[in-house]
């Protein structure tokens, strides 16, 4: 329950087994005019929450006794404490912990080491959400519609924070890998041309010597026989051609990594949609390839003559990644009940079709699979935040919610889903040029 700002200060319960962390956080919070309550373990935190009813709980994940996850579960199971917002504290690299915390019922997280501005901003956001919720309960008759809209906007802001952080981290990582492997690829490619030239010259020299000196010394004759020069002369060009193909493949992967990672958060830019789709398919190629229990998933691309569109390329690539990865999951779920031979007889396919409507100044991207499809009650909820049909640990329920926000809110577009159980699913994305 939100504290009344006129009667008493905001009370925040800090739960951490590290005294130094408690000291830093309490000084930060008290400096902002809030009151800090402290607990060093989960049992004590639950006890304090029940009698003190703080406005918000900042909860460490790793603690002796019951950890932060179990503490949060018990708080959410208690009607007295279940509505108090919980923000987890976790290390920056613990992405699984962040997702797990949100699934359990936490509203947000802050990362260690602490950044004061980030901590205060996230606390203020959640306190504001709590205040709006409390106010909504008090003024249902006169302000329900207005406060519901505000709450939805704040939830979208929270989703956007997660999406922005995810894209920033992923974008930096993928772009860094792309640039990192680009340098040795360039070095190999540059030297490869010289190796090819030198090898061809040497082979030409030996051939010329054999023509001009058809009866070499016995020692040379023996060496040529030992190395099987005729086979070597025939095989070396094939090896060089194979190496050349490998270099081109590496260049394609490097380009796909850099194309996919374009985050361009600050402003829109002209972008060719097909580049984004192709880079996404390149990064997912390992999931599409032949496996011991199923043949290769065939990707069919039917591209129209699309003009470049003004957009945020990195964010659109994230949408393509979410939808195509979900299609692969759906096909793999279907394959669990079928033999390799049966799948080969009716191949798994993902069909990507693009078109342009110059009259409406829009482009359309359709991504369709022939997987298990969805029931109507599932189809109506797929864009809801945190809704997922996947087992715990396999999905967060954020992928399609983020995709919806990117298409609708960021690009003023539309995203629709058509699905028939047992036949497959189609996502239709429409974007303004």
PDB file of C-alpha atoms in Angstrom, residues 53-281:
ATOM      1  CA  UNK A  53       3.889  -2.842   5.357  1.00  0.00           C
ATOM      2  CA  UNK A  54       6.598  -0.928   3.467  1.00  0.00           C
ATOM      3  CA  UNK A  55       5.733   0.853   0.241  1.00  0.00           C
ATOM      4  CA  UNK A  56       8.350  -1.057  -1.734  1.00  0.00           C
ATOM      5  CA  UNK A  57      10.869  -3.892  -1.215  1.00  0.00           C
ATOM      6  CA  UNK A  58      14.371  -3.957  -2.684  1.00  0.00           C
ATOM      7  CA  UNK A  59      15.309  -7.651  -2.495  1.00  0.00           C
ATOM      8  CA  UNK A  60      18.684  -9.340  -3.076  1.00  0.00           C
ATOM      9  CA  UNK A  61      18.619 -12.626  -5.038  1.00  0.00           C
ATOM     10  CA  UNK A  62      21.506 -14.482  -3.368  1.00  0.00           C
ATOM     11  CA  UNK A  63      21.114 -14.814   0.430  1.00  0.00           C
ATOM     12  CA  UNK A  64      21.696 -17.544   3.012  1.00  0.00           C
ATOM     13  CA  UNK A  65      18.609 -19.448   4.157  1.00  0.00           C
ATOM     14  CA  UNK A  66      15.730 -18.821   1.769  1.00  0.00           C
ATOM     15  CA  UNK A  67      16.945 -16.896  -1.279  1.00  0.00           C
ATOM     16  CA  UNK A  68      15.302 -13.876  -2.882  1.00  0.00           C
ATOM     17  CA  UNK A  69      13.160 -15.940  -5.252  1.00  0.00           C
ATOM     18  CA  UNK A  70      11.607 -17.990  -2.445  1.00  0.00           C
ATOM     19  CA  UNK A  71      11.159 -14.851  -0.308  1.00  0.00           C
ATOM     20  CA  UNK A  72       9.276 -13.199  -3.183  1.00  0.00           C
ATOM     21  CA  UNK A  73       7.098 -16.293  -3.702  1.00  0.00           C
ATOM     22  CA  UNK A  74       6.039 -16.267  -0.050  1.00  0.00           C
ATOM     23  CA  UNK A  75       5.327 -12.531  -0.108  1.00  0.00           C
ATOM     24  CA  UNK A  76       3.163 -12.913  -3.222  1.00  0.00           C
ATOM     25  CA  UNK A  77       1.305 -15.865  -1.665  1.00  0.00           C
ATOM     26  CA  UNK A  78       0.331 -13.805   1.400  1.00  0.00           C
ATOM     27  CA  UNK A  79      -2.778 -11.611   0.873  1.00  0.00           C
ATOM     28  CA  UNK A  80      -1.355  -9.059   3.344  1.00  0.00           C
ATOM     29  CA  UNK A  81       1.886  -8.530   1.411  1.00  0.00           C
ATOM     30  CA  UNK A  82       1.124  -9.659  -2.135  1.00  0.00           C
ATOM     31  CA  UNK A  83       0.489  -6.145  -3.514  1.00  0.00           C
ATOM     32  CA  UNK A  84       3.734  -4.622  -2.235  1.00  0.00           C
ATOM     33  CA  UNK A  85       6.065  -4.082  -5.241  1.00  0.00           C
ATOM     34  CA  UNK A  86       9.275  -6.116  -5.172  1.00  0.00           C
ATOM     35  CA  UNK A  87      12.395  -5.038  -7.080  1.00  0.00           C
ATOM     36  CA  UNK A  88      15.189  -7.599  -7.314  1.00  0.00           C
ATOM     37  CA  UNK A  89      18.877  -6.779  -6.992  1.00  0.00           C
ATOM     38  CA  UNK A  90      21.108  -8.939  -9.206  1.00  0.00           C
ATOM     39  CA  UNK A  91      24.418  -8.892 -11.052  1.00  0.00           C
ATOM     40  CA  UNK A  92      24.446  -7.360 -14.543  1.00  0.00           C
ATOM     41  CA  UNK A  93      25.266 -10.692 -16.214  1.00  0.00           C
ATOM     42  CA  UNK A  94      22.480 -12.649 -14.510  1.00  0.00           C
ATOM     43  CA  UNK A  95      19.885 -12.263 -17.318  1.00  0.00           C
ATOM     44  CA  UNK A  96      18.190 -15.534 -16.326  1.00  0.00           C
ATOM     45  CA  UNK A  97      17.746 -14.247 -12.769  1.00  0.00           C
ATOM     46  CA  UNK A  98      16.128 -11.061 -14.122  1.00  0.00           C
ATOM     47  CA  UNK A  99      13.618 -13.000 -16.180  1.00  0.00           C
ATOM     48  CA  UNK A 100      12.933 -15.494 -13.384  1.00  0.00           C
ATOM     49  CA  UNK A 101      12.283 -12.644 -10.956  1.00  0.00           C
ATOM     50  CA  UNK A 102       9.751 -11.030 -13.297  1.00  0.00           C
ATOM     51  CA  UNK A 103       7.989 -14.372 -13.743  1.00  0.00           C
ATOM     52  CA  UNK A 104       7.710 -14.867  -9.975  1.00  0.00           C
ATOM     53  CA  UNK A 105       6.041 -11.501  -9.484  1.00  0.00           C
ATOM     54  CA  UNK A 106       8.752  -8.864  -9.153  1.00  0.00           C
ATOM     55  CA  UNK A 107       8.013  -5.626 -10.973  1.00  0.00           C
ATOM     56  CA  UNK A 108      11.568  -4.677 -11.878  1.00  0.00           C
ATOM     57  CA  UNK A 109      15.245  -5.161 -11.068  1.00  0.00           C
ATOM     58  CA  UNK A 110      18.372  -3.096 -10.395  1.00  0.00           C
ATOM     59  CA  UNK A 111      21.846  -4.286 -11.254  1.00  0.00           C
ATOM     60  CA  UNK A 112      24.998  -4.481  -9.190  1.00  0.00           C
ATOM     61  CA  UNK A 113      27.244  -2.531  -8.876  1.00  0.00           C
ATOM     62  CA  UNK A 114      24.633   0.122  -8.110  1.00  0.00           C
ATOM     63  CA  UNK A 115      24.232   3.237 -10.218  1.00  0.00           C
ATOM     64  CA  UNK A 116      22.461   5.816  -8.046  1.00  0.00           C
ATOM     65  CA  UNK A 117      20.557   7.458 -10.889  1.00  0.00           C
ATOM     66  CA  UNK A 118      19.272   4.081 -12.170  1.00  0.00           C
ATOM     67  CA  UNK A 119      18.213   2.895  -8.694  1.00  0.00           C
ATOM     68  CA  UNK A 120      16.358   6.128  -7.896  1.00  0.00           C
ATOM     69  CA  UNK A 121      14.701   6.202 -11.344  1.00  0.00           C
ATOM     70  CA  UNK A 122      13.428   2.633 -11.040  1.00  0.00           C
ATOM     71  CA  UNK A 123      12.237   3.171  -7.457  1.00  0.00           C
ATOM     72  CA  UNK A 124      10.398   6.333  -8.494  1.00  0.00           C
ATOM     73  CA  UNK A 125       8.779   4.494 -11.424  1.00  0.00           C
ATOM     74  CA  UNK A 126       7.502   1.644  -9.260  1.00  0.00           C
ATOM     75  CA  UNK A 127       6.362   3.965  -6.468  1.00  0.00           C
ATOM     76  CA  UNK A 128       4.451   5.944  -9.048  1.00  0.00           C
ATOM     77  CA  UNK A 129       2.827   2.769 -10.363  1.00  0.00           C
ATOM     78  CA  UNK A 130       1.902   1.788  -6.783  1.00  0.00           C
ATOM     79  CA  UNK A 131       0.454   5.219  -6.148  1.00  0.00           C
ATOM     80  CA  UNK A 132      -1.623   5.094  -9.298  1.00  0.00           C
ATOM     81  CA  UNK A 133      -2.879   1.625  -8.367  1.00  0.00           C
ATOM     82  CA  UNK A 134      -3.866   2.775  -4.870  1.00  0.00           C
ATOM     83  CA  UNK A 135      -5.543   5.887  -6.227  1.00  0.00           C
ATOM     84  CA  UNK A 136      -7.390   3.779  -8.787  1.00  0.00           C
ATOM     85  CA  UNK A 137      -8.843   1.633  -6.015  1.00  0.00           C
ATOM     86  CA  UNK A 138     -10.050   4.742  -4.142  1.00  0.00           C
ATOM     87  CA  UNK A 139     -11.613   6.494  -7.125  1.00  0.00           C
ATOM     88  CA  UNK A 140     -13.005   3.674  -9.233  1.00  0.00           C
ATOM     89  CA  UNK A 141     -16.249   5.466 -10.137  1.00  0.00           C
ATOM     90  CA  UNK A 142     -14.826   8.760 -11.394  1.00  0.00           C
ATOM     91  CA  UNK A 143     -11.335   7.973 -12.702  1.00  0.00           C
ATOM     92  CA  UNK A 144     -11.203   4.318 -13.757  1.00  0.00           C
ATOM     93  CA  UNK A 145     -10.636   4.938 -17.471  1.00  0.00           C
ATOM     94  CA  UNK A 146      -8.039   7.684 -16.967  1.00  0.00           C
ATOM     95  CA  UNK A 147      -5.942   5.773 -14.415  1.00  0.00           C
ATOM     96  CA  UNK A 148      -6.124   2.511 -16.364  1.00  0.00           C
ATOM     97  CA  UNK A 149      -4.669   4.288 -19.377  1.00  0.00           C
ATOM     98  CA  UNK A 150      -1.914   5.795 -17.238  1.00  0.00           C
ATOM     99  CA  UNK A 151      -1.101   2.406 -15.774  1.00  0.00           C
ATOM    100  CA  UNK A 152      -0.887   0.873 -19.239  1.00  0.00           C
ATOM    101  CA  UNK A 153       1.454   3.651 -20.340  1.00  0.00           C
ATOM    102  CA  UNK A 154       3.699   3.004 -17.357  1.00  0.00           C
ATOM    103  CA  UNK A 155       3.709  -0.735 -18.081  1.00  0.00           C
ATOM    104  CA  UNK A 156       4.712   0.055 -21.649  1.00  0.00           C
ATOM    105  CA  UNK A 157       7.487   2.264 -20.290  1.00  0.00           C
ATOM    106  CA  UNK A 158       8.732  -0.631 -18.171  1.00  0.00           C
ATOM    107  CA  UNK A 159       8.570  -2.982 -21.166  1.00  0.00           C
ATOM    108  CA  UNK A 160      10.456  -0.400 -23.204  1.00  0.00           C
ATOM    109  CA  UNK A 161      13.165  -0.218 -20.509  1.00  0.00           C
ATOM    110  CA  UNK A 162      13.618  -4.003 -20.720  1.00  0.00           C
ATOM    111  CA  UNK A 163      13.589  -3.918 -24.521  1.00  0.00           C
ATOM    112  CA  UNK A 164      16.052  -0.995 -24.689  1.00  0.00           C
ATOM    113  CA  UNK A 165      18.470  -2.665 -22.285  1.00  0.00           C
ATOM    114  CA  UNK A 166      18.165  -5.977 -24.128  1.00  0.00           C
ATOM    115  CA  UNK A 167      18.771  -4.362 -27.522  1.00  0.00           C
ATOM    116  CA  UNK A 168      21.657  -2.281 -26.178  1.00  0.00           C
ATOM    117  CA  UNK A 169      23.419  -5.287 -24.673  1.00  0.00           C
ATOM    118  CA  UNK A 170      22.646  -7.609 -27.593  1.00  0.00           C
ATOM    119  CA  UNK A 171      23.479  -4.960 -30.173  1.00  0.00           C
ATOM    120  CA  UNK A 172      26.857  -4.159 -28.632  1.00  0.00           C
ATOM    121  CA  UNK A 173      27.722  -7.844 -28.284  1.00  0.00           C
ATOM    122  CA  UNK A 174      26.693  -8.867 -31.805  1.00  0.00           C
ATOM    123  CA  UNK A 175      28.188  -5.795 -33.466  1.00  0.00           C
ATOM    124  CA  UNK A 176      31.411  -6.310 -31.512  1.00  0.00           C
ATOM    125  CA  UNK A 177      31.666  -9.919 -32.666  1.00  0.00           C
ATOM    126  CA  UNK A 178      30.922  -8.887 -36.249  1.00  0.00           C
ATOM    127  CA  UNK A 179      33.665  -6.253 -36.250  1.00  0.00           C
ATOM    128  CA  UNK A 180      36.086  -8.478 -34.344  1.00  0.00           C
ATOM    129  CA  UNK A 181      35.927 -11.327 -36.875  1.00  0.00           C
ATOM    130  CA  UNK A 182      35.898  -8.875 -39.784  1.00  0.00           C
ATOM    131  CA  UNK A 183      39.575  -7.959 -39.254  1.00  0.00           C
ATOM    132  CA  UNK A 184      41.017 -11.508 -39.459  1.00  0.00           C
ATOM    133  CA  UNK A 185      38.664 -12.272 -42.349  1.00  0.00           C
ATOM    134  CA  UNK A 186      40.058  -9.293 -44.227  1.00  0.00           C
ATOM    135  CA  UNK A 187      43.617 -10.418 -43.454  1.00  0.00           C
ATOM    136  CA  UNK A 188      42.898 -13.984 -44.632  1.00  0.00           C
ATOM    137  CA  UNK A 189      41.117 -12.793 -47.762  1.00  0.00           C
ATOM    138  CA  UNK A 190      43.945 -10.431 -48.675  1.00  0.00           C
ATOM    139  CA  UNK A 191      46.614 -13.094 -48.262  1.00  0.00           C
ATOM    140  CA  UNK A 192      44.474 -15.736 -49.959  1.00  0.00           C
ATOM    141  CA  UNK A 193      44.698 -13.935 -53.280  1.00  0.00           C
ATOM    142  CA  UNK A 194      48.509 -13.953 -53.068  1.00  0.00           C
ATOM    143  CA  UNK A 195      48.611 -17.626 -52.016  1.00  0.00           C
ATOM    144  CA  UNK A 196      46.418 -18.515 -54.995  1.00  0.00           C
ATOM    145  CA  UNK A 197      48.622 -16.531 -57.374  1.00  0.00           C
ATOM    146  CA  UNK A 198      51.891 -17.956 -55.975  1.00  0.00           C
ATOM    147  CA  UNK A 199      50.558 -21.538 -56.051  1.00  0.00           C
ATOM    148  CA  UNK A 200      49.358 -21.227 -59.622  1.00  0.00           C
ATOM    149  CA  UNK A 201      52.756 -19.809 -60.614  1.00  0.00           C
ATOM    150  CA  UNK A 202      54.594 -22.688 -58.934  1.00  0.00           C
ATOM    151  CA  UNK A 203      52.348 -25.278 -60.593  1.00  0.00           C
ATOM    152  CA  UNK A 204      52.875 -23.557 -63.926  1.00  0.00           C
ATOM    153  CA  UNK A 205      56.660 -23.568 -63.362  1.00  0.00           C
ATOM    154  CA  UNK A 206      56.743 -27.306 -62.611  1.00  0.00           C
ATOM    155  CA  UNK A 207      54.557 -28.075 -65.641  1.00  0.00           C
ATOM    156  CA  UNK A 208      56.816 -25.960 -67.835  1.00  0.00           C
ATOM    157  CA  UNK A 209      59.934 -27.691 -66.506  1.00  0.00           C
ATOM    158  CA  UNK A 210      58.378 -31.087 -67.197  1.00  0.00           C
ATOM    159  CA  UNK A 211      57.677 -30.013 -70.772  1.00  0.00           C
ATOM    160  CA  UNK A 212      61.145 -28.584 -71.359  1.00  0.00           C
ATOM    161  CA  UNK A 213      62.970 -31.281 -69.359  1.00  0.00           C
ATOM    162  CA  UNK A 214      60.960 -34.479 -69.982  1.00  0.00           C
ATOM    163  CA  UNK A 215      63.711 -36.656 -68.466  1.00  0.00           C
ATOM    164  CA  UNK A 216      64.603 -35.186 -65.056  1.00  0.00           C
ATOM    165  CA  UNK A 217      67.256 -36.491 -62.682  1.00  0.00           C
ATOM    166  CA  UNK A 218      66.322 -39.756 -60.882  1.00  0.00           C
ATOM    167  CA  UNK A 219      66.168 -37.941 -57.524  1.00  0.00           C
ATOM    168  CA  UNK A 220      63.626 -35.424 -58.889  1.00  0.00           C
ATOM    169  CA  UNK A 221      61.662 -38.204 -60.598  1.00  0.00           C
ATOM    170  CA  UNK A 222      61.446 -40.128 -57.319  1.00  0.00           C
ATOM    171  CA  UNK A 223      60.264 -37.030 -55.406  1.00  0.00           C
ATOM    172  CA  UNK A 224      57.554 -36.341 -57.979  1.00  0.00           C
ATOM    173  CA  UNK A 225      56.321 -39.903 -57.679  1.00  0.00           C
ATOM    174  CA  UNK A 226      56.346 -39.791 -53.884  1.00  0.00           C
ATOM    175  CA  UNK A 227      54.224 -36.655 -53.729  1.00  0.00           C
ATOM    176  CA  UNK A 228      51.954 -37.859 -56.563  1.00  0.00           C
ATOM    177  CA  UNK A 229      52.401 -34.579 -58.382  1.00  0.00           C
ATOM    178  CA  UNK A 230      49.625 -35.176 -60.903  1.00  0.00           C
ATOM    179  CA  UNK A 231      47.036 -35.638 -58.126  1.00  0.00           C
ATOM    180  CA  UNK A 232      48.487 -32.683 -56.187  1.00  0.00           C
ATOM    181  CA  UNK A 233      48.273 -30.407 -59.234  1.00  0.00           C
ATOM    182  CA  UNK A 234      44.639 -31.432 -59.703  1.00  0.00           C
ATOM    183  CA  UNK A 235      43.623 -31.184 -56.021  1.00  0.00           C
ATOM    184  CA  UNK A 236      45.306 -27.904 -54.996  1.00  0.00           C
ATOM    185  CA  UNK A 237      42.960 -25.695 -57.108  1.00  0.00           C
ATOM    186  CA  UNK A 238      39.974 -27.511 -55.564  1.00  0.00           C
ATOM    187  CA  UNK A 239      41.318 -26.896 -52.049  1.00  0.00           C
ATOM    188  CA  UNK A 240      41.901 -23.222 -52.833  1.00  0.00           C
ATOM    189  CA  UNK A 241      38.359 -22.907 -54.230  1.00  0.00           C
ATOM    190  CA  UNK A 242      36.967 -24.513 -51.073  1.00  0.00           C
ATOM    191  CA  UNK A 243      38.937 -22.091 -48.876  1.00  0.00           C
ATOM    192  CA  UNK A 244      37.617 -19.214 -50.994  1.00  0.00           C
ATOM    193  CA  UNK A 245      34.039 -20.366 -50.404  1.00  0.00           C
ATOM    194  CA  UNK A 246      34.738 -20.546 -46.665  1.00  0.00           C
ATOM    195  CA  UNK A 247      36.039 -16.972 -46.705  1.00  0.00           C
ATOM    196  CA  UNK A 248      32.897 -15.785 -48.506  1.00  0.00           C
ATOM    197  CA  UNK A 249      30.746 -17.629 -45.934  1.00  0.00           C
ATOM    198  CA  UNK A 250      32.603 -15.939 -43.068  1.00  0.00           C
ATOM    199  CA  UNK A 251      32.180 -12.547 -44.766  1.00  0.00           C
ATOM    200  CA  UNK A 252      28.430 -13.235 -45.019  1.00  0.00           C
ATOM    201  CA  UNK A 253      28.207 -14.129 -41.333  1.00  0.00           C
ATOM    202  CA  UNK A 254      30.175 -11.023 -40.338  1.00  0.00           C
ATOM    203  CA  UNK A 255      27.937  -8.800 -42.477  1.00  0.00           C
ATOM    204  CA  UNK A 256      24.800 -10.442 -41.047  1.00  0.00           C
ATOM    205  CA  UNK A 257      25.990  -9.846 -37.487  1.00  0.00           C
ATOM    206  CA  UNK A 258      26.624  -6.171 -38.181  1.00  0.00           C
ATOM    207  CA  UNK A 259      23.351  -5.752 -40.097  1.00  0.00           C
ATOM    208  CA  UNK A 260      21.299  -7.447 -37.375  1.00  0.00           C
ATOM    209  CA  UNK A 261      22.913  -5.405 -34.586  1.00  0.00           C
ATOM    210  CA  UNK A 262      21.963  -1.956 -35.909  1.00  0.00           C
ATOM    211  CA  UNK A 263      20.305  -0.478 -32.840  1.00  0.00           C
ATOM    212  CA  UNK A 264      19.819   3.114 -34.119  1.00  0.00           C
ATOM    213  CA  UNK A 265      17.772   3.968 -31.035  1.00  0.00           C
ATOM    214  CA  UNK A 266      18.049   7.755 -31.310  1.00  0.00           C
ATOM    215  CA  UNK A 267      16.690   8.316 -34.820  1.00  0.00           C
ATOM    216  CA  UNK A 268      15.167   6.484 -37.756  1.00  0.00           C
ATOM    217  CA  UNK A 269      17.109   5.694 -40.902  1.00  0.00           C
ATOM    218  CA  UNK A 270      16.479   4.345 -44.390  1.00  0.00           C
ATOM    219  CA  UNK A 271      16.705   0.539 -44.332  1.00  0.00           C
ATOM    220  CA  UNK A 272      16.036  -2.299 -46.754  1.00  0.00           C
ATOM    221  CA  UNK A 273      13.784  -4.786 -44.942  1.00  0.00           C
ATOM    222  CA  UNK A 274      15.190  -7.754 -46.873  1.00  0.00           C
ATOM    223  CA  UNK A 275      18.664  -7.092 -45.418  1.00  0.00           C
ATOM    224  CA  UNK A 276      17.233  -7.445 -41.924  1.00  0.00           C
ATOM    225  CA  UNK A 277      15.329 -10.644 -42.720  1.00  0.00           C
ATOM    226  CA  UNK A 278      18.362 -12.211 -44.429  1.00  0.00           C
ATOM    227  CA  UNK A 279      20.691 -11.324 -41.553  1.00  0.00           C
ATOM    228  CA  UNK A 280      18.219 -12.850 -39.088  1.00  0.00           C
ATOM    229  CA  UNK A 281      17.993 -16.057 -41.135  1.00  0.00           C
TER     230      UNK A 281
END
